[in-house]
Coordinates of C-alpha atoms and ligand atoms in Angstrom, one line a residue:
M23 CA 89.0 96.1 85.0
K24 CA 86.0 93.8 85.4
V25 CA 85.5 90.7 87.4
G26 CA 82.4 88.8 86.2
G27 CA 81.3 92.0 84.6
V28 CA 81.7 94.1 87.7
P29 CA 84.3 96.9 87.7
Y30 CA 87.0 96.5 90.4
R31 CA 90.3 98.0 91.4
A32 CA 93.0 96.0 93.1
I33 CA 92.7 98.3 96.1
F34 CA 89.8 100.5 97.0
T35 CA 87.9 102.2 99.8
A36 CA 84.3 101.3 100.7
G37 CA 81.6 102.7 102.9
D38 CA 82.6 106.0 104.4
G39 CA 85.9 106.0 102.5
V40 CA 88.0 104.8 105.5
D41 CA 87.3 101.1 105.0
V42 CA 90.3 99.8 102.9
R43 CA 89.8 96.7 100.8
V44 CA 92.0 94.6 98.6
I45 CA 91.6 91.5 96.5
D46 CA 93.2 88.5 98.2
Q47 CA 95.6 87.4 95.5
T48 CA 96.7 84.3 97.3
L49 CA 93.3 82.7 96.6
L50 CA 93.2 83.5 92.8
P51 CA 92.4 82.0 90.4
H52 CA 90.3 79.5 92.5
R53 CA 88.5 82.0 94.7
F54 CA 87.7 85.7 94.3
E55 CA 87.5 87.3 97.7
T56 CA 88.1 90.8 98.9
I57 CA 89.4 91.4 102.4
R58 CA 89.4 94.4 104.7
L59 CA 92.6 95.9 106.0
E60 CA 92.0 97.5 109.4
T61 CA 95.4 98.4 110.7
A62 CA 98.9 99.2 109.4
A63 CA 99.9 95.8 110.6
D64 CA 97.2 94.2 108.4
A65 CA 98.6 96.2 105.4
A66 CA 102.1 95.1 106.2
R67 CA 101.0 91.5 106.5
A68 CA 99.1 91.7 103.2
I69 CA 102.3 92.9 101.5
R70 CA 104.6 90.4 103.1
D71 CA 102.3 87.4 102.5
M72 CA 101.6 88.6 99.0
V73 CA 97.9 89.0 99.5
V74 CA 98.7 92.1 97.4
R75 CA 101.8 92.1 95.2
G76 CA 103.2 93.8 92.2
A77 CA 105.4 96.9 92.7
P78 CA 102.7 99.7 92.2
L79 CA 100.1 97.9 94.3
I80 CA 102.7 97.4 97.1
G81 CA 103.2 101.2 97.1
A82 CA 99.5 101.9 97.1
T83 CA 98.9 99.5 100.0
A84 CA 101.7 101.0 102.0
A85 CA 100.2 104.4 101.5
Y86 CA 96.8 103.2 102.9
G87 CA 98.7 101.4 105.7
V88 CA 100.0 104.7 106.9
A89 CA 96.5 106.2 106.6
L90 CA 95.2 103.3 108.8
A91 CA 97.9 104.0 111.4
M92 CA 97.1 107.7 111.4
R93 CA 93.4 107.0 112.0
A94 CA 94.2 104.8 115.0
D95 CA 97.0 107.1 116.4
P96 CA 98.3 110.2 114.6
S97 CA 101.3 110.7 117.0
D98 CA 104.9 111.1 115.8
A99 CA 105.8 107.8 117.3
S100 CA 102.9 106.0 115.5
L101 CA 103.9 107.6 112.2
Q102 CA 107.5 106.5 112.5
Q103 CA 106.5 103.0 113.6
S104 CA 104.1 102.5 110.7
L105 CA 106.6 103.8 108.2
A106 CA 109.3 101.5 109.5
L107 CA 107.0 98.5 109.7
L108 CA 105.7 98.9 106.1
A109 CA 109.2 99.6 104.8
S110 CA 110.4 96.3 106.2
T111 CA 107.9 94.1 104.3
R112 CA 109.5 93.5 100.9
P113 CA 112.9 94.7 99.7
T114 CA 113.0 94.8 95.9
A115 CA 110.2 97.0 94.7
V116 CA 111.3 100.6 95.1
N117 CA 107.7 101.8 94.8
L118 CA 107.4 100.9 98.5
R119 CA 110.1 103.3 99.6
W120 CA 108.8 105.9 97.1
A121 CA 105.3 105.9 98.6
L122 CA 106.5 105.8 102.2
D123 CA 109.0 108.6 101.7
A124 CA 106.4 110.8 100.2
A125 CA 103.8 110.0 102.9
G126 CA 106.4 110.8 105.6
T127 CA 107.4 114.0 104.0
L128 CA 103.8 115.1 103.8
L129 CA 102.7 114.1 107.2
R130 CA 105.6 114.9 109.5
P131 CA 105.1 118.7 109.5
L132 CA 101.3 118.4 110.0
P133 CA 99.7 118.7 113.4
P134 CA 98.6 115.2 114.5
G135 CA 95.0 116.1 114.3
A136 CA 95.3 116.8 110.6
R137 CA 97.3 113.7 109.7
A138 CA 94.6 111.0 109.2
D139 CA 92.6 113.0 106.6
A140 CA 95.8 114.0 104.8
A141 CA 97.1 110.4 104.7
Y142 CA 93.8 109.1 103.3
D143 CA 93.8 111.9 100.6
F144 CA 97.4 111.1 99.8
A145 CA 96.7 107.4 99.4
A146 CA 93.7 108.1 97.2
R147 CA 95.7 110.6 95.1
L148 CA 98.5 108.1 94.7
C149 CA 96.0 105.5 93.4
E150 CA 94.5 107.9 90.9
E151 CA 97.9 108.8 89.7
D152 CA 98.8 105.2 89.3
V153 CA 95.8 104.6 87.1
S154 CA 96.6 107.6 84.8
R155 CA 100.2 106.6 84.6
N156 CA 99.4 103.1 83.6
R157 CA 96.9 104.4 81.0
G158 CA 99.8 106.6 79.6
I159 CA 102.0 103.5 79.4
G160 CA 99.2 101.8 77.6
E161 CA 99.0 104.5 75.0
H162 CA 102.8 104.5 74.4
G163 CA 102.9 100.7 74.4
L164 CA 100.0 100.5 71.9
A165 CA 101.9 102.7 69.4
I166 CA 104.8 100.1 69.6
F167 CA 102.4 97.2 69.1
Q168 CA 100.9 98.9 66.1
E169 CA 104.2 99.6 64.6
I170 CA 105.3 96.0 65.0
A171 CA 102.0 94.8 63.6
R172 CA 102.5 97.0 60.5
S173 CA 106.0 95.8 60.0
K174 CA 105.1 92.2 60.4
G175 CA 102.0 92.5 58.3
S176 CA 99.8 91.4 61.2
G177 CA 96.1 92.1 60.5
A178 CA 92.9 90.4 60.3
S179 CA 94.5 87.0 59.7
R180 CA 97.4 87.2 62.1
P181 CA 97.4 88.6 65.7
I182 CA 100.3 90.4 67.4
N183 CA 101.9 87.8 69.6
V184 CA 103.1 89.3 72.9
M185 CA 104.9 87.4 75.6
T186 CA 104.9 88.5 79.2
H187 CA 106.3 87.2 82.5
C188 CA 104.8 87.2 86.0
N189 CA 101.8 89.5 86.5
A190 CA 102.4 93.1 85.6
G191 CA 98.6 93.3 85.1
W192 CA 95.9 95.3 86.8
L193 CA 96.2 93.0 89.8
A194 CA 99.7 94.3 90.3
T195 CA 98.6 98.0 90.1
V196 CA 95.5 99.9 91.0
D197 CA 94.1 99.4 87.6
W198 CA 95.2 98.6 83.9
G199 CA 98.5 97.1 84.9
T200 CA 101.7 98.3 83.3
A201 CA 102.8 95.6 80.8
T202 CA 99.2 94.7 80.2
A203 CA 97.9 98.2 79.7
P204 CA 98.8 98.3 76.0
V205 CA 97.4 94.8 75.7
Y206 CA 94.0 95.8 77.1
L207 CA 94.0 99.0 75.0
A208 CA 94.8 97.1 71.8
H209 CA 92.1 94.5 72.6
D210 CA 89.5 97.2 73.3
E211 CA 90.3 99.0 70.1
G212 CA 89.8 95.8 68.1
V213 CA 93.5 95.1 67.3
R214 CA 94.0 91.3 67.2
I215 CA 96.3 90.4 70.0
H216 CA 97.4 87.1 71.6
V217 CA 99.4 86.8 74.8
W218 CA 101.9 84.0 75.6
V219 CA 101.6 83.8 79.4
R220 CA 104.6 82.3 81.2
E221 CA 103.5 80.4 84.3
T222 CA 106.2 82.1 86.5
R223 CA 107.4 79.5 89.0
P224 CA 107.5 79.3 91.9
R225 CA 104.3 81.3 92.8
F226 CA 102.6 81.1 89.4
Q227 CA 101.7 84.7 89.0
G228 CA 101.4 84.1 85.3
A229 CA 99.3 80.9 85.5
G230 CA 97.2 82.1 88.4
L231 CA 96.9 85.8 88.0
T232 CA 97.7 87.0 84.4
A233 CA 95.8 84.1 82.8
W234 CA 92.9 84.9 85.1
E235 CA 92.7 88.6 84.5
L236 CA 93.2 88.3 80.7
G237 CA 90.5 85.7 80.7
Q238 CA 88.1 88.0 82.6
H239 CA 88.7 90.7 80.0
G240 CA 88.4 88.3 77.0
V241 CA 92.0 88.7 75.8
P242 CA 93.1 85.6 73.9
H243 CA 96.1 84.0 75.6
T244 CA 98.0 80.7 75.9
L245 CA 99.8 79.5 79.0
V246 CA 103.3 78.1 78.6
S247 CA 105.9 76.8 81.0
D248 CA 108.7 79.2 81.7
S249 CA 111.1 77.0 79.9
A250 CA 109.2 77.0 76.7
A251 CA 110.0 80.6 76.0
G252 CA 113.3 80.0 74.1
H253 CA 111.5 77.5 71.8
L254 CA 108.7 80.0 71.0
L255 CA 111.1 82.9 70.4
S256 CA 113.3 80.8 68.2
R257 CA 110.4 79.7 66.0
G258 CA 109.1 83.2 65.3
K259 CA 106.0 82.8 67.4
V260 CA 106.6 86.0 69.5
D261 CA 106.5 89.5 68.0
L262 CA 107.6 91.2 71.2
V263 CA 108.2 90.7 74.9
I264 CA 106.9 93.2 77.5
V265 CA 107.4 92.8 81.2
G266 CA 107.0 94.9 84.3
T267 CA 109.7 96.1 86.7
D268 CA 110.2 96.3 90.5
R269 CA 113.1 98.6 90.3
T270 CA 114.8 100.2 87.3
T271 CA 118.1 101.9 88.0
A272 CA 118.9 105.4 86.8
A273 CA 121.1 103.8 84.2
G274 CA 118.4 101.4 82.9
D275 CA 119.1 98.0 84.6
V276 CA 115.8 96.3 85.4
A277 CA 115.0 94.1 88.4
N278 CA 111.9 92.1 87.8
K279 CA 110.4 88.7 88.7
V280 CA 113.0 85.9 88.6
G281 CA 113.2 84.5 85.1
T282 CA 113.1 87.9 83.4
Y283 CA 116.8 87.9 82.7
P284 CA 117.0 84.5 80.8
L285 CA 113.9 85.6 78.9
A286 CA 115.7 88.8 77.8
L287 CA 118.7 86.8 76.8
A288 CA 116.6 84.5 74.6
A289 CA 114.7 87.5 73.1
R290 CA 118.0 89.1 72.2
D291 CA 119.4 85.9 70.7
N292 CA 116.4 85.8 68.5
A293 CA 116.2 89.5 67.7
V294 CA 112.8 89.8 69.3
P295 CA 112.2 93.3 70.9
F296 CA 112.2 93.2 74.7
Y297 CA 110.3 96.1 76.3
V298 CA 109.9 97.0 80.0
A299 CA 106.8 98.9 81.2
A300 CA 108.4 101.2 83.7
P301 CA 106.2 103.7 85.6
S302 CA 108.3 106.5 87.1
P303 CA 107.8 105.4 90.7
S304 CA 109.7 102.2 89.8
I305 CA 112.8 104.1 88.9
D306 CA 115.4 104.3 91.6
W307 CA 117.4 107.4 90.8
T308 CA 119.8 106.7 93.6
I309 CA 121.3 103.5 92.0
E310 CA 123.1 103.1 88.7
D311 CA 124.2 99.5 88.7
G312 CA 121.6 96.8 88.9
A313 CA 124.1 94.7 91.0
N314 CA 123.2 97.0 93.9
I315 CA 119.5 96.2 93.9
P316 CA 118.5 94.1 96.9
I317 CA 117.0 90.8 95.7
E318 CA 114.4 89.3 97.9
E319 CA 114.8 85.7 99.0
R320 CA 111.6 84.0 100.1
D321 CA 110.6 80.9 102.0
P322 CA 111.9 77.8 100.2
E323 CA 108.5 76.1 100.7
E324 CA 107.3 78.3 97.8
I325 CA 109.4 76.1 95.6
T326 CA 109.0 72.7 97.3
R327 CA 105.2 73.0 97.6
V328 CA 102.4 73.9 95.1
W329 CA 98.8 74.8 95.8
G330 CA 95.8 74.2 93.6
V331 CA 92.5 72.5 93.2
D332 CA 92.2 68.8 92.7
E333 CA 89.7 66.9 90.4
D334 CA 87.1 67.1 93.1
G335 CA 87.4 70.8 93.4
V336 CA 89.2 70.6 96.8
E337 CA 92.0 73.1 97.4
R338 CA 95.2 71.3 98.4
R339 CA 98.8 72.2 99.0
V340 CA 101.2 69.4 98.1
R341 CA 105.0 68.8 98.2
V342 CA 106.6 68.2 94.8
T343 CA 110.1 67.4 96.0
P344 CA 111.7 64.6 98.0
E345 CA 111.0 65.3 101.7
G346 CA 113.7 67.5 103.1
T347 CA 115.1 68.8 99.8
R348 CA 117.0 72.0 100.3
A349 CA 115.8 74.8 98.1
A350 CA 116.7 78.5 97.6
N351 CA 114.0 80.9 96.5
Y352 CA 115.3 84.0 94.8
A353 CA 112.3 86.1 93.9
F354 CA 113.9 88.6 91.4
D355 CA 116.7 88.9 88.9
V356 CA 118.3 91.9 87.1
T357 CA 118.2 92.3 83.4
P358 CA 121.2 94.5 82.2
R359 CA 120.2 97.5 80.2
R360 CA 122.0 96.2 77.1
L361 CA 119.2 93.6 76.7
V362 CA 116.4 96.1 77.0
T363 CA 115.0 97.4 73.7
G364 CA 113.1 100.3 75.4
L365 CA 111.5 101.5 78.6
V366 CA 107.8 102.3 78.2
T367 CA 107.1 105.0 80.7
E368 CA 104.1 107.3 81.2
R369 CA 106.0 110.0 79.5
G370 CA 107.0 108.0 76.5
V371 CA 109.4 105.3 75.3
C372 CA 113.1 105.7 75.8
A373 CA 116.4 103.8 75.6
A374 CA 117.4 102.0 78.8
E375 CA 120.2 104.4 79.6
R376 CA 120.7 107.3 82.0
G377 CA 120.7 110.1 79.4
A378 CA 117.5 109.1 77.8
L379 CA 115.7 108.5 81.1
G380 CA 117.0 111.7 82.6
K381 CA 115.8 113.7 79.5
L382 CA 112.4 112.2 79.7
F383 CA 112.0 113.1 83.3
G384 CA 113.8 116.4 83.2
L385 CA 116.8 115.4 85.3
S386 CA 120.4 116.2 84.4
Ligands
MRU430 O1 106.7 89.0 93.6 P1 105.7 89.9 92.9 O2 104.5 89.1 92.4 O3 105.3 91.1 93.7 O4 106.5 90.4 91.6 C1 105.8 91.2 90.7 C2 106.6 91.5 89.5 O5 107.7 91.1 89.3 C3 106.0 92.5 88.5 O6 106.5 92.2 87.2 C4 106.4 93.9 88.9 O7 106.1 94.2 90.2 C5 105.8 94.9 88.1 S1 104.0 95.0 88.4 C6 103.4 96.2 87.4

């Protein structure tokens, strides 16, 4: 995707291919800066502090974190330490475990001298696969959009109105995004599309990131408060909802950014289709029941403080609550499979249930 007309990925290597760079998402939308990750500890900090975020990008950053560790010290002890450090950063997105398990399985049997190159190749491959997976989700999602547009008579005079939550955009992946991939494809193909962007309290991934990246790509969008969704759904202003996922169980329950579950409830009550863009690394085949997904709890200051730019262009962080207010900051919730119209994977669209998912991915 492009930033100011220049193509970027959310994580990339520069120079001789060992210099790992990411976009600092804590500064968007007010400042666009890339930073260099030099060590596995840098990668771990970037994930924990949400310099990078979004399930697929967390996995990709962890893979490069292991590569950085192997470049510094390819011993068994260093490999184990870096895997453990990176695994401890954020608990909900299963892509993290998926990437680290695969890196460990690949690197452990190799002689230490071969590990750094193999780890870099692995991370680069993981990134390429992420891009093509998301592109596949885009194509399957686009077919849904087109079908809905046909059935609603959307055309030159009426855009398809899509609602999304959080940022499951290209910033959350290596490129394309998951929930946004069909949006970008539709827009690029000249299909009229408009996105309702939910602000996504408390960290404003919708207001700060999704609105920014849609704007960079020229996709028409409107920001709404999270609590406006029910109103818009009930007035027929939303044709479909599509969100991302941090972990989808083998039976189809979906953990995603907190607020997704009430959005799915409101969509169901108003008979609006609710789709989840679910790349296969976000599927946790070891869990059936969404109640077993670990839900991250973050610093309450993310709720009691907001950061932005004032009228004079000065960045400020301010408190919005009475001093000392106790707050609890649950970062994700679980949407039960019964509320999910379909999972849009790179292999196609299926019902949110074990049989359908297993069939798509060749599992019994
Ligand atoms: O806390 P975040 O910003 O990492 O949460 C991100 C989300 O909830 C996304 O919807 C999810 O990771 C899917 S990203 C393609």
